[in-house]
Amino acid sequence: MLKEAWKIMQFWKILPALWPQERTHMSNQTMQQAKGIITSIQGQIATIEIEGEIFPQLSEILVASHDNSVILEVFSQSTDTTFVQILSNPDKLYRGMPVSSTGSDLKIPVGPAVLGRVIDLFGNTRDNGGPFKPDKKTSIYAKTPSLNIVKTNYQILETGIKAIDFLTPIQKGGKVGFIGGAGVGKTILLTELMHNVTFKQTGNVFSVFAGVGERIREGQELFQRLKQSGILPKTVILLGQMNENAAIRFRVALAAAAQAEYFRDEMKSDVLLFVDNMFRFVQAGAEVATLLGTIPSEQAYQATLQTEISTFEDRLIPTESGTITSFQNVYVPADEITDAGVTTVVSFLDTSIVLSRSIAQKGIYPPIDLFQSSSSTLSKAFLGEVHFKALTEFQKILENYNKLSHIVAIVGEEELSAENRILYNRTKKIINYLTQPFFMTETQTGKKGISVPKETTVNDITMILSGKLDNIPADKFMYIGSLADAKISV
């Protein structure tokens, strides 16, 4: 018995000496360079046969041995084969090309140096403003923060857009989605909100815009608008446009998240993150999965759809250091809002603002679908007594208005009872009141943009609900600011 105890004691004495050697051996092994050759190229995916026993890590960057401009990223591995995504020009690749690992994943410039600039996934400038010296580079990948550092914020973020502030208020540090088909005004609403919210912010607040798979023209227009409005110096724009390959489009959103995290964690700032378009992010992931030959899930989307979206969304949280409030455009293919890609993105949102084509065709902008839109802030604790009461009352008469509008479409408004006619017109006035001219469309409409404080919006709607303005025609409420601006009074 004593002999066995002595053996155990001797083992524990030599264990500390053995452990560091084992750790050092593993560290040296991972620091060694992996090498291989390209055996096949299929679209944006290349297959590499690794030479030797050193394998690259997932997401590690590989480069051609004789050309550093050839950039590949490890996507998946099997026993002796590595699949990589081609992030650079695929025309430079050929079978038999030797490649080697860099020991690092993809990093992007962050910090004050990138403010006011337009850059791509690799930190190259796209605004003809010349090169810049980055303060720091950080990986586009990051672990999801632990729950114990998440700080819930119960503050409402005012936008100056009446329909949003009244119907779907935005929580500071929350996730907001503008959901709609092509041509219903998602990008206009996003840039208008970017203009209004940025101007309202005081102190150390920065904006990050990610153009994910959208048109080159839209990136140029956004740059000019932000420059003219004076908010470009506190904004960084990252573009992975429609003409880029799927691997780049897929990672631009992650690069934008890394920018926002740096401003939040290192500069202790509140951040506004704008993403146009999250559906293109999903689409890019589906394209990559198809090239890899993976078995698709529902509606031909990749089986890893939920996981891929969560790797982006779960990083956008408020902490003790600051908040990230994200505004995300979500394109709805063929106006099918039950599309699996759309519904998966929506499941991560705190506020869903659905834009309707039928409402837009009536000339009502922003064309927010009042029945399908929702917000997590619709409670008395968030909104306050006055706002919550006005919103609840409006929702009641809105449901009745929807039924009455079918009757009016068939037999006319004159056939309604006196009471129903009053409620119908009162609701119509509020719907018209919630329209407003935008700063971003001044050149197209010829109307000067207007921003209305949330308190003014609530008070004006309370006035309409009271019936004190029943004698004023509903058309008088279209595209105005506040009632005072339009000189509408009792």
CSV table of C-alpha atoms in Angstrom, one decimal:
chain,number,residue,atom,x,y,z
A,1,MET,CA,0.0,0.0,0.0
A,2,LEU,CA,2.8,2.4,1.0
A,3,LYS,CA,4.7,1.4,-2.2
A,4,GLU,CA,1.7,2.3,-4.4
A,5,ALA,CA,1.3,5.7,-2.6
A,6,TRP,CA,5.1,6.4,-3.2
A,7,LYS,CA,4.7,5.7,-6.9
A,8,ILE,CA,1.7,8.1,-7.1
A,9,MET,CA,3.7,10.8,-5.3
A,10,GLN,CA,6.6,10.4,-7.7
A,11,PHE,CA,4.3,10.7,-10.7
A,12,TRP,CA,2.8,14.0,-9.5
A,13,LYS,CA,6.3,15.3,-8.9
A,14,ILE,CA,7.3,14.8,-12.6
A,15,LEU,CA,3.9,15.8,-14.1
A,16,PRO,CA,4.6,19.6,-14.0
A,17,ALA,CA,7.8,19.0,-15.9
A,18,LEU,CA,6.1,16.9,-18.6
A,19,TRP,CA,3.1,19.2,-19.1
A,20,PRO,CA,4.9,22.3,-20.4
A,21,GLN,CA,6.9,20.1,-22.8
A,22,GLU,CA,3.7,18.8,-24.2
A,23,ARG,CA,2.1,22.2,-24.5
A,24,THR,CA,5.3,23.6,-26.2
A,25,HIS,CA,5.3,20.8,-28.7
A,26,MET,CA,1.7,21.4,-29.6
A,27,SER,CA,2.3,25.2,-30.0
A,28,ASN,CA,5.3,24.6,-32.3
A,29,GLN,CA,3.3,22.2,-34.3
A,30,THR,CA,0.4,24.6,-34.9
A,31,MET,CA,2.9,27.4,-35.8
A,32,GLN,CA,4.5,25.3,-38.6
A,33,GLN,CA,3.4,26.3,-42.1
A,34,ALA,CA,0.9,24.0,-43.9
A,35,LYS,CA,1.7,23.5,-47.6
A,36,GLY,CA,-0.2,21.9,-50.5
A,37,ILE,CA,-1.2,22.1,-54.1
A,38,ILE,CA,-4.5,22.9,-55.8
A,39,THR,CA,-6.0,19.8,-57.4
A,40,SER,CA,-9.3,21.2,-58.7
A,41,ILE,CA,-11.2,24.5,-59.1
A,42,GLN,CA,-15.0,24.7,-59.2
A,43,GLY,CA,-16.4,28.1,-59.4
A,44,GLN,CA,-15.5,29.9,-56.2
A,45,ILE,CA,-14.3,26.7,-54.4
A,46,ALA,CA,-10.8,25.1,-54.8
A,47,THR,CA,-9.7,21.7,-53.5
A,48,ILE,CA,-6.2,21.5,-52.0
A,49,GLU,CA,-4.2,18.3,-51.4
A,50,ILE,CA,-2.1,18.9,-48.2
A,51,GLU,CA,1.6,17.8,-48.3
A,52,GLY,CA,2.9,16.5,-45.0
A,53,GLU,CA,1.2,16.2,-41.7
A,54,ILE,CA,0.6,19.9,-40.9
A,55,PHE,CA,-3.0,21.0,-41.8
A,56,PRO,CA,-4.3,24.5,-41.8
A,57,GLN,CA,-7.0,25.6,-39.4
A,58,LEU,CA,-10.6,26.4,-40.3
A,59,SER,CA,-11.0,30.0,-41.6
A,60,GLU,CA,-7.2,30.3,-42.0
A,61,ILE,CA,-5.9,32.3,-44.9
A,62,LEU,CA,-3.8,30.5,-47.6
A,63,VAL,CA,-1.8,32.3,-50.3
A,64,ALA,CA,0.0,31.2,-53.4
A,65,SER,CA,3.7,30.5,-52.7
A,66,HIS,CA,4.8,32.9,-55.5
A,67,ASP,CA,1.9,35.4,-55.4
A,68,ASN,CA,0.4,36.9,-52.2
A,69,SER,CA,-2.5,38.4,-54.2
A,70,VAL,CA,-4.0,34.9,-54.4
A,71,ILE,CA,-6.1,34.7,-51.3
A,72,LEU,CA,-7.9,31.5,-50.2
A,73,GLU,CA,-9.8,30.8,-47.0
A,74,VAL,CA,-10.2,27.3,-45.5
A,75,PHE,CA,-13.8,26.3,-45.4
A,76,SER,CA,-13.8,22.6,-44.6
A,77,GLN,CA,-11.5,19.6,-44.4
A,78,SER,CA,-11.6,15.8,-44.9
A,79,THR,CA,-8.8,13.3,-44.2
A,80,ASP,CA,-6.3,14.5,-46.8
A,81,THR,CA,-8.2,17.2,-48.6
A,82,THR,CA,-8.9,20.8,-47.8
A,83,PHE,CA,-11.7,22.9,-49.4
A,84,VAL,CA,-11.1,26.6,-49.6
A,85,GLN,CA,-13.1,29.6,-50.8
A,86,ILE,CA,-11.5,31.8,-53.4
A,87,LEU,CA,-11.5,35.4,-52.1
A,88,SER,CA,-9.3,36.8,-54.9
A,89,ASN,CA,-9.5,36.7,-58.7
A,90,PRO,CA,-10.0,33.1,-59.7
A,91,ASP,CA,-8.4,33.6,-63.1
A,92,LYS,CA,-5.0,33.5,-61.4
A,93,LEU,CA,-5.5,29.9,-60.1
A,94,TYR,CA,-4.4,26.8,-61.9
A,95,ARG,CA,-4.2,23.1,-61.1
A,96,GLY,CA,-0.9,22.2,-59.4
A,97,MET,CA,-0.4,25.7,-58.0
A,98,PRO,CA,1.5,25.5,-54.7
A,99,VAL,CA,-0.1,27.2,-51.7
A,100,SER,CA,0.9,27.7,-48.1
A,101,SER,CA,-0.8,28.8,-44.8
A,102,THR,CA,-0.3,32.2,-43.2
A,103,GLY,CA,-1.1,31.3,-39.7
A,104,SER,CA,-3.9,33.9,-39.5
A,105,ASP,CA,-7.5,34.3,-40.4
A,106,LEU,CA,-8.9,37.2,-42.4
A,107,LYS,CA,-8.3,40.6,-40.7
A,108,ILE,CA,-9.7,44.0,-41.5
A,109,PRO,CA,-8.6,47.6,-40.6
A,110,VAL,CA,-10.6,49.1,-37.7
A,111,GLY,CA,-10.5,52.3,-35.7
A,112,PRO,CA,-10.7,56.1,-36.3
A,113,ALA,CA,-8.5,55.7,-39.5
A,114,VAL,CA,-11.4,54.0,-41.4
A,115,LEU,CA,-14.0,56.6,-40.5
A,116,GLY,CA,-15.2,58.6,-43.5
A,117,ARG,CA,-13.9,55.9,-45.9
A,118,VAL,CA,-15.3,53.3,-48.2
A,119,ILE,CA,-13.4,50.0,-48.0
A,120,ASP,CA,-13.8,46.4,-49.2
A,121,LEU,CA,-13.4,43.2,-47.3
A,122,PHE,CA,-9.6,43.4,-47.5
A,123,GLY,CA,-9.4,47.0,-46.3
A,124,ASN,CA,-8.7,48.4,-49.8
A,125,THR,CA,-10.2,51.9,-50.4
A,126,ARG,CA,-13.0,52.3,-52.9
A,127,ASP,CA,-13.7,56.0,-52.6
A,128,ASN,CA,-10.7,57.4,-54.7
A,129,GLY,CA,-9.5,59.0,-51.5
A,130,GLY,CA,-6.1,57.4,-51.5
A,131,PRO,CA,-4.6,54.9,-49.1
A,132,PHE,CA,-4.7,55.2,-45.3
A,133,LYS,CA,-2.7,53.9,-42.4
A,134,PRO,CA,-4.8,51.7,-40.3
A,135,ASP,CA,-4.7,52.0,-36.5
A,136,LYS,CA,-5.2,48.3,-36.0
A,137,LYS,CA,-6.4,45.2,-37.7
A,138,THR,CA,-8.8,42.7,-36.2
A,139,SER,CA,-10.2,39.3,-37.2
A,140,ILE,CA,-13.6,39.4,-38.9
A,141,TYR,CA,-14.5,36.4,-36.7
A,142,ALA,CA,-15.3,36.6,-33.0
A,143,LYS,CA,-16.9,34.5,-30.3
A,144,THR,CA,-20.4,35.4,-29.2
A,145,PRO,CA,-20.1,37.4,-25.9
A,146,SER,CA,-21.1,35.6,-22.8
A,147,LEU,CA,-24.5,36.4,-21.2
A,148,ASN,CA,-23.0,37.9,-18.1
A,149,ILE,CA,-21.7,40.9,-20.0
A,150,VAL,CA,-25.0,41.6,-21.8
A,151,LYS,CA,-26.6,44.8,-20.6
A,152,THR,CA,-30.3,45.2,-21.4
A,153,ASN,CA,-31.2,48.8,-22.4
A,154,TYR,CA,-34.7,50.1,-21.8
A,155,GLN,CA,-34.3,53.3,-23.8
A,156,ILE,CA,-36.3,54.1,-26.9
A,157,LEU,CA,-34.3,55.3,-29.9
A,158,GLU,CA,-36.1,58.2,-31.6
A,159,THR,CA,-36.0,58.2,-35.4
A,160,GLY,CA,-38.0,61.3,-36.4
A,161,ILE,CA,-40.1,59.1,-38.7
A,162,LYS,CA,-43.7,59.3,-37.3
A,163,ALA,CA,-44.8,55.8,-38.5
A,164,ILE,CA,-41.9,54.1,-36.8
A,165,ASP,CA,-41.8,56.1,-33.6
A,166,PHE,CA,-45.5,55.6,-33.0
A,167,LEU,CA,-46.2,52.0,-34.4
A,168,THR,CA,-43.0,50.1,-34.0
A,169,PRO,CA,-40.6,52.0,-31.6
A,170,ILE,CA,-37.0,51.0,-31.7
A,171,GLN,CA,-35.1,49.8,-28.6
A,172,LYS,CA,-31.6,51.1,-28.2
A,173,GLY,CA,-29.2,48.2,-28.7
A,174,GLY,CA,-31.9,46.2,-30.5
A,175,LYS,CA,-32.2,44.6,-34.0
A,176,VAL,CA,-34.5,46.2,-36.5
A,177,GLY,CA,-35.5,44.8,-39.9
A,178,PHE,CA,-37.1,46.5,-42.9
A,179,ILE,CA,-38.8,43.6,-44.7
A,180,GLY,CA,-40.2,43.9,-48.2
A,181,GLY,CA,-40.0,43.0,-51.9
A,182,ALA,CA,-38.2,44.8,-54.7
A,183,GLY,CA,-39.0,48.5,-55.1
A,184,VAL,CA,-41.0,49.2,-52.0
A,185,GLY,CA,-38.5,51.6,-50.5
A,186,LYS,CA,-36.3,49.6,-48.1
A,187,THR,CA,-33.1,51.3,-49.0
A,188,ILE,CA,-34.6,54.8,-48.9
A,189,LEU,CA,-36.1,54.1,-45.5
A,190,LEU,CA,-32.8,52.7,-44.2
A,191,THR,CA,-30.8,55.8,-45.4
A,192,GLU,CA,-33.4,58.2,-44.1
A,193,LEU,CA,-33.2,56.5,-40.7
A,194,MET,CA,-29.4,56.6,-40.9
A,195,HIS,CA,-29.6,60.4,-41.6
A,196,ASN,CA,-32.1,61.1,-38.8
A,197,VAL,CA,-30.7,58.9,-36.1
A,198,THR,CA,-27.1,59.9,-36.7
A,199,PHE,CA,-28.0,63.6,-36.5
A,200,LYS,CA,-30.0,63.1,-33.3
A,201,GLN,CA,-27.1,61.3,-31.5
A,202,THR,CA,-24.8,63.3,-29.3
A,203,GLY,CA,-21.5,62.3,-27.9
A,204,ASN,CA,-19.3,59.4,-29.1
A,205,VAL,CA,-21.6,57.6,-31.6
A,206,PHE,CA,-20.4,55.9,-34.8
A,207,SER,CA,-22.1,54.4,-37.8
A,208,VAL,CA,-21.1,51.3,-39.8
A,209,PHE,CA,-22.8,50.6,-43.2
A,210,ALA,CA,-22.4,47.2,-44.8
A,211,GLY,CA,-23.4,46.8,-48.5
A,212,VAL,CA,-24.0,43.1,-48.8
A,213,GLY,CA,-24.6,42.0,-52.4
A,214,GLU,CA,-26.3,45.2,-53.5
A,215,ARG,CA,-25.8,47.3,-56.6
A,216,ILE,CA,-22.7,49.4,-57.2
A,217,ARG,CA,-24.9,52.4,-58.0
A,218,GLU,CA,-26.5,52.3,-54.5
A,219,GLY,CA,-23.1,52.3,-52.8
A,220,GLN,CA,-22.1,55.4,-54.8
A,221,GLU,CA,-25.4,57.2,-54.1
A,222,LEU,CA,-25.1,56.4,-50.4
A,223,PHE,CA,-21.6,57.8,-50.3
A,224,GLN,CA,-22.7,61.0,-51.9
A,225,ARG,CA,-25.7,61.4,-49.6
A,226,LEU,CA,-23.7,60.9,-46.5
A,227,LYS,CA,-21.1,63.3,-47.7
A,228,GLN,CA,-23.6,66.0,-48.5
A,229,SER,CA,-25.4,65.6,-45.2
A,230,GLY,CA,-22.2,65.9,-43.2
A,231,ILE,CA,-22.4,62.5,-41.4
A,232,LEU,CA,-19.7,60.7,-43.4
A,233,PRO,CA,-16.8,61.6,-41.0
A,234,LYS,CA,-18.4,59.5,-38.3
A,235,THR,CA,-19.3,56.6,-40.7
A,236,VAL,CA,-17.4,53.7,-42.2
A,237,ILE,CA,-18.8,52.0,-45.3
A,238,LEU,CA,-17.9,48.4,-46.2
A,239,LEU,CA,-18.9,47.1,-49.6
A,240,GLY,CA,-19.2,43.6,-50.9
A,241,GLN,CA,-21.3,44.3,-54.0
A,242,MET,CA,-23.4,42.3,-56.4
A,243,ASN,CA,-20.6,41.7,-58.8
A,244,GLU,CA,-18.3,40.1,-56.1
A,245,ASN,CA,-18.2,36.3,-55.7
A,246,ALA,CA,-20.3,34.6,-53.0
A,247,ALA,CA,-17.5,34.1,-50.6
A,248,ILE,CA,-16.8,37.8,-50.4
A,249,ARG,CA,-20.5,38.8,-50.1
A,250,PHE,CA,-20.9,36.3,-47.3
A,251,ARG,CA,-18.1,37.7,-45.2
A,252,VAL,CA,-18.7,41.5,-45.6
A,253,ALA,CA,-21.5,41.3,-43.0
A,254,LEU,CA,-19.0,39.6,-40.5
A,255,ALA,CA,-16.4,42.3,-41.3
A,256,ALA,CA,-19.0,45.0,-40.5
A,257,ALA,CA,-19.8,43.3,-37.2
A,258,ALA,CA,-16.1,43.3,-36.4
A,259,GLN,CA,-16.0,47.1,-37.1
A,260,ALA,CA,-19.0,47.7,-34.8
A,261,GLU,CA,-17.5,45.5,-32.0
A,262,TYR,CA,-14.3,47.5,-32.1
A,263,PHE,CA,-16.1,50.8,-31.7
A,264,ARG,CA,-18.2,49.4,-28.9
A,265,ASP,CA,-15.5,47.5,-26.9
A,266,GLU,CA,-12.3,49.5,-27.6
A,267,MET,CA,-13.7,53.0,-28.0
A,268,LYS,CA,-16.5,52.6,-25.5
A,269,SER,CA,-19.0,54.0,-28.0
A,270,ASP,CA,-22.6,53.4,-29.1
A,271,VAL,CA,-22.8,52.1,-32.6
A,272,LEU,CA,-25.4,52.2,-35.4
A,273,LEU,CA,-25.0,49.3,-37.8
A,274,PHE,CA,-26.8,49.4,-41.1
A,275,VAL,CA,-26.9,46.3,-43.3
A,276,ASP,CA,-28.3,46.2,-46.9
A,277,ASN,CA,-29.1,43.4,-47.5
A,278,MET,CA,-29.4,40.4,-45.1
A,279,PHE,CA,-31.1,38.2,-47.7
A,280,ARG,CA,-28.0,38.6,-49.9
A,281,PHE,CA,-26.0,37.3,-47.0
A,282,VAL,CA,-28.2,34.2,-46.8
A,283,GLN,CA,-28.1,33.9,-50.6
A,284,ALA,CA,-24.3,34.0,-50.7
A,285,GLY,CA,-24.2,31.2,-48.1
A,286,ALA,CA,-26.5,29.1,-50.1
A,287,GLU,CA,-24.3,29.6,-53.2
A,288,VAL,CA,-21.2,28.4,-51.4
A,289,ALA,CA,-23.0,25.4,-49.9
A,290,THR,CA,-24.2,24.4,-53.4
A,291,LEU,CA,-20.7,24.6,-54.8
A,292,LEU,CA,-19.5,22.4,-52.0
A,293,GLY,CA,-22.2,19.9,-52.9
A,294,THR,CA,-23.8,19.8,-49.5
A,295,ILE,CA,-27.3,18.5,-49.1
A,296,PRO,CA,-29.8,21.4,-49.0
A,297,SER,CA,-32.5,22.0,-46.5
A,298,GLU,CA,-36.0,23.5,-46.9
A,299,GLN,CA,-36.6,25.5,-50.1
A,300,ALA,CA,-33.1,24.7,-51.3
A,301,TYR,CA,-31.4,26.7,-48.5
A,302,GLN,CA,-28.2,25.4,-46.8
A,303,ALA,CA,-28.7,23.2,-43.9
A,304,THR,CA,-26.5,25.5,-41.8
A,305,LEU,CA,-28.7,28.5,-42.4
A,306,GLN,CA,-29.7,29.1,-38.8
A,307,THR,CA,-26.1,28.8,-37.6
A,308,GLU,CA,-24.7,31.1,-40.2
A,309,ILE,CA,-27.1,33.9,-39.4
A,310,SER,CA,-26.6,33.5,-35.6
A,311,THR,CA,-22.8,33.9,-36.1
A,312,PHE,CA,-23.6,37.4,-37.2
A,313,GLU,CA,-26.6,38.4,-35.2
A,314,ASP,CA,-25.4,37.1,-31.8
A,315,ARG,CA,-22.5,39.5,-31.9
A,316,LEU,CA,-24.7,42.6,-32.1
A,317,ILE,CA,-25.5,43.0,-28.5
A,318,PRO,CA,-25.4,45.8,-25.9
A,319,THR,CA,-22.7,45.5,-23.2
A,320,GLU,CA,-21.3,47.7,-20.4
A,321,SER,CA,-19.0,49.3,-22.9
A,322,GLY,CA,-21.7,50.4,-25.3
A,323,THR,CA,-24.5,49.3,-27.6
A,324,ILE,CA,-24.9,48.1,-31.2
A,325,THR,CA,-28.2,49.0,-32.6
A,326,SER,CA,-28.6,47.3,-36.0
A,327,PHE,CA,-30.9,48.2,-38.9
A,328,GLN,CA,-31.2,45.4,-41.5
A,329,ASN,CA,-32.9,45.4,-44.9
A,330,VAL,CA,-34.4,42.0,-45.7
A,331,TYR,CA,-35.4,41.4,-49.3
A,332,VAL,CA,-38.4,39.2,-49.8
A,333,PRO,CA,-38.2,37.2,-53.0
A,334,ALA,CA,-41.4,37.3,-55.1
A,335,ASP,CA,-43.1,39.0,-52.1
A,336,GLU,CA,-43.2,35.6,-50.4
A,337,ILE,CA,-42.8,36.6,-46.8
A,338,THR,CA,-42.9,33.0,-45.6
A,339,ASP,CA,-39.7,32.2,-47.5
A,340,ALA,CA,-37.4,30.2,-45.2
A,341,GLY,CA,-34.5,32.6,-45.6
A,342,VAL,CA,-36.6,35.6,-44.7
A,343,THR,CA,-38.3,34.0,-41.7
A,344,THR,CA,-35.0,32.8,-40.3
A,345,VAL,CA,-33.6,36.3,-40.3
A,346,VAL,CA,-36.8,37.7,-38.8
A,347,SER,CA,-36.6,35.3,-35.9
A,348,PHE,CA,-33.5,37.2,-34.7
A,349,LEU,CA,-35.1,40.7,-34.9
A,350,ASP,CA,-36.6,42.7,-32.0
A,351,THR,CA,-38.5,45.0,-34.4
A,352,SER,CA,-39.9,43.8,-37.7
A,353,ILE,CA,-41.1,46.6,-40.1
A,354,VAL,CA,-42.9,45.0,-43.0
A,355,LEU,CA,-43.2,47.2,-46.2
A,356,SER,CA,-46.2,46.4,-48.4
A,357,ARG,CA,-46.4,46.8,-52.1
A,358,SER,CA,-50.1,47.3,-52.1
A,359,ILE,CA,-49.8,50.2,-49.7
A,360,ALA,CA,-47.0,51.8,-51.7
A,361,GLN,CA,-49.2,51.6,-54.8
A,362,LYS,CA,-51.7,53.8,-52.9
A,363,GLY,CA,-49.0,56.5,-52.6
A,364,ILE,CA,-48.5,56.0,-48.9
A,365,TYR,CA,-44.9,56.3,-47.8
A,366,PRO,CA,-43.4,54.8,-45.8
A,367,PRO,CA,-45.6,51.9,-46.9
A,368,ILE,CA,-45.6,50.1,-43.5
A,369,ASP,CA,-48.0,47.1,-43.2
A,370,LEU,CA,-49.6,47.9,-39.8
A,371,PHE,CA,-50.9,44.4,-39.3
A,372,GLN,CA,-47.7,42.4,-40.0
A,373,SER,CA,-45.2,44.7,-38.4
A,374,SER,CA,-44.2,44.2,-34.7
A,375,SER,CA,-41.9,45.5,-32.0
A,376,SER,CA,-40.7,44.1,-28.7
A,377,THR,CA,-41.2,47.5,-27.1
A,378,LEU,CA,-45.0,47.6,-27.3
A,379,SER,CA,-45.5,47.8,-23.5
A,380,LYS,CA,-46.5,50.5,-21.1
A,381,ALA,CA,-43.1,50.1,-19.4
A,382,PHE,CA,-41.3,51.1,-22.6
A,383,LEU,CA,-43.7,53.6,-24.1
A,384,GLY,CA,-45.2,55.4,-21.2
A,385,GLU,CA,-48.9,55.8,-20.3
A,386,VAL,CA,-49.8,58.4,-23.0
A,387,HIS,CA,-48.2,56.6,-26.0
A,388,PHE,CA,-49.4,53.2,-24.9
A,389,LYS,CA,-53.0,54.4,-24.5
A,390,ALA,CA,-53.0,56.1,-27.9
A,391,LEU,CA,-51.4,53.1,-29.7
A,392,THR,CA,-53.9,50.7,-28.1
A,393,GLU,CA,-56.8,52.8,-29.1
A,394,PHE,CA,-55.5,53.2,-32.7
A,395,GLN,CA,-55.0,49.4,-33.0
A,396,LYS,CA,-58.7,48.8,-32.0
A,397,ILE,CA,-60.1,51.2,-34.6
A,398,LEU,CA,-57.6,50.0,-37.2
A,399,GLU,CA,-59.0,46.5,-37.1
A,400,ASN,CA,-62.5,47.9,-37.6
A,401,TYR,CA,-61.2,50.1,-40.4
A,402,ASN,CA,-59.9,47.1,-42.3
A,403,LYS,CA,-63.3,45.5,-42.3
A,404,LEU,CA,-65.1,48.8,-43.2
A,405,SER,CA,-62.7,49.4,-46.1
A,406,HIS,CA,-64.0,46.3,-47.9
A,407,ILE,CA,-67.5,47.6,-47.6
A,408,VAL,CA,-66.5,51.0,-48.8
A,409,ALA,CA,-64.7,49.5,-51.8
A,410,ILE,CA,-68.0,47.8,-52.8
A,411,VAL,CA,-70.9,50.1,-52.0
A,412,GLY,CA,-69.1,53.4,-51.1
A,413,GLU,CA,-68.6,55.3,-47.9
A,414,GLU,CA,-72.1,56.8,-47.9
A,415,GLU,CA,-73.6,53.4,-47.0
A,416,LEU,CA,-71.8,53.3,-43.7
A,417,SER,CA,-73.6,54.2,-40.5
A,418,ALA,CA,-72.9,57.6,-39.0
A,419,GLU,CA,-70.8,56.1,-36.2
A,420,ASN,CA,-68.8,53.9,-38.6
A,421,ARG,CA,-68.2,56.7,-41.0
A,422,ILE,CA,-66.7,58.8,-38.2
A,423,LEU,CA,-64.4,56.0,-37.1
A,424,TYR,CA,-63.5,55.2,-40.7
A,425,ASN,CA,-62.4,58.8,-41.4
A,426,ARG,CA,-60.7,59.2,-38.1
A,427,THR,CA,-58.5,56.1,-38.8
A,428,LYS,CA,-57.9,57.3,-42.4
A,429,LYS,CA,-56.6,60.7,-41.0
A,430,ILE,CA,-54.1,58.9,-38.7
A,431,ILE,CA,-52.9,56.7,-41.6
A,432,ASN,CA,-52.4,59.8,-43.8
A,433,TYR,CA,-50.8,61.7,-40.9
A,434,LEU,CA,-48.2,58.9,-40.6
A,435,THR,CA,-46.9,59.7,-44.1
A,436,GLN,CA,-44.1,62.3,-44.3
A,437,PRO,CA,-41.6,63.7,-46.8
A,438,PHE,CA,-38.1,62.3,-46.5
A,439,PHE,CA,-34.7,64.1,-46.6
A,440,MET,CA,-33.4,61.4,-48.9
A,441,THR,CA,-36.1,62.0,-51.5
A,442,GLU,CA,-36.0,65.8,-51.6
A,443,THR,CA,-34.5,66.0,-55.1
A,444,GLN,CA,-37.1,63.5,-56.5
A,445,THR,CA,-40.3,64.9,-54.8
A,446,GLY,CA,-39.4,68.5,-54.5
A,447,LYS,CA,-40.6,68.5,-50.9
A,448,LYS,CA,-38.3,69.4,-48.0
A,449,GLY,CA,-37.7,66.5,-45.6
A,450,ILE,CA,-39.2,66.7,-42.1
A,451,SER,CA,-38.2,65.0,-38.8
A,452,VAL,CA,-40.9,65.0,-36.1
A,453,PRO,CA,-40.2,64.4,-32.4
A,454,LYS,CA,-41.8,61.3,-31.0
A,455,GLU,CA,-43.7,63.2,-28.3
A,456,THR,CA,-45.2,65.5,-30.9
A,457,THR,CA,-46.3,62.5,-32.9
A,458,VAL,CA,-48.0,60.9,-29.9
A,459,ASN,CA,-49.8,64.2,-29.0
A,460,ASP,CA,-51.0,64.8,-32.5
A,461,ILE,CA,-52.4,61.3,-32.9
A,462,THR,CA,-54.1,61.7,-29.4
A,463,MET,CA,-55.7,64.8,-30.7
A,464,ILE,CA,-57.0,63.1,-33.8
A,465,LEU,CA,-58.3,60.2,-31.8
A,466,SER,CA,-60.2,62.6,-29.5
A,467,GLY,CA,-62.4,63.6,-32.4
A,468,LYS,CA,-61.5,67.3,-32.2
A,469,LEU,CA,-60.4,67.3,-35.8
A,470,ASP,CA,-63.3,65.3,-37.3
A,471,ASN,CA,-64.4,68.3,-39.4
A,472,ILE,CA,-61.1,68.5,-41.3
A,473,PRO,CA,-60.8,66.4,-44.5
A,474,ALA,CA,-58.4,63.4,-44.4
A,475,ASP,CA,-56.5,64.6,-47.4
A,476,LYS,CA,-55.2,67.6,-45.4
A,477,PHE,CA,-53.1,65.1,-43.3
A,478,MET,CA,-51.1,63.7,-46.1
A,479,TYR,CA,-47.3,64.3,-46.2
A,480,ILE,CA,-47.2,66.9,-43.4
A,481,GLY,CA,-44.9,67.1,-40.4
A,482,SER,CA,-46.7,67.9,-37.2
A,483,LEU,CA,-50.2,69.3,-37.0
A,484,ALA,CA,-48.7,72.6,-36.0
A,485,ASP,CA,-46.4,72.6,-39.1
A,486,ALA,CA,-49.5,72.1,-41.3
A,487,LYS,CA,-51.4,74.7,-39.3
A,488,ILE,CA,-54.1,72.2,-38.4
A,489,SER,CA,-55.9,73.0,-35.2
A,490,VAL,CA,-59.2,72.7,-33.4
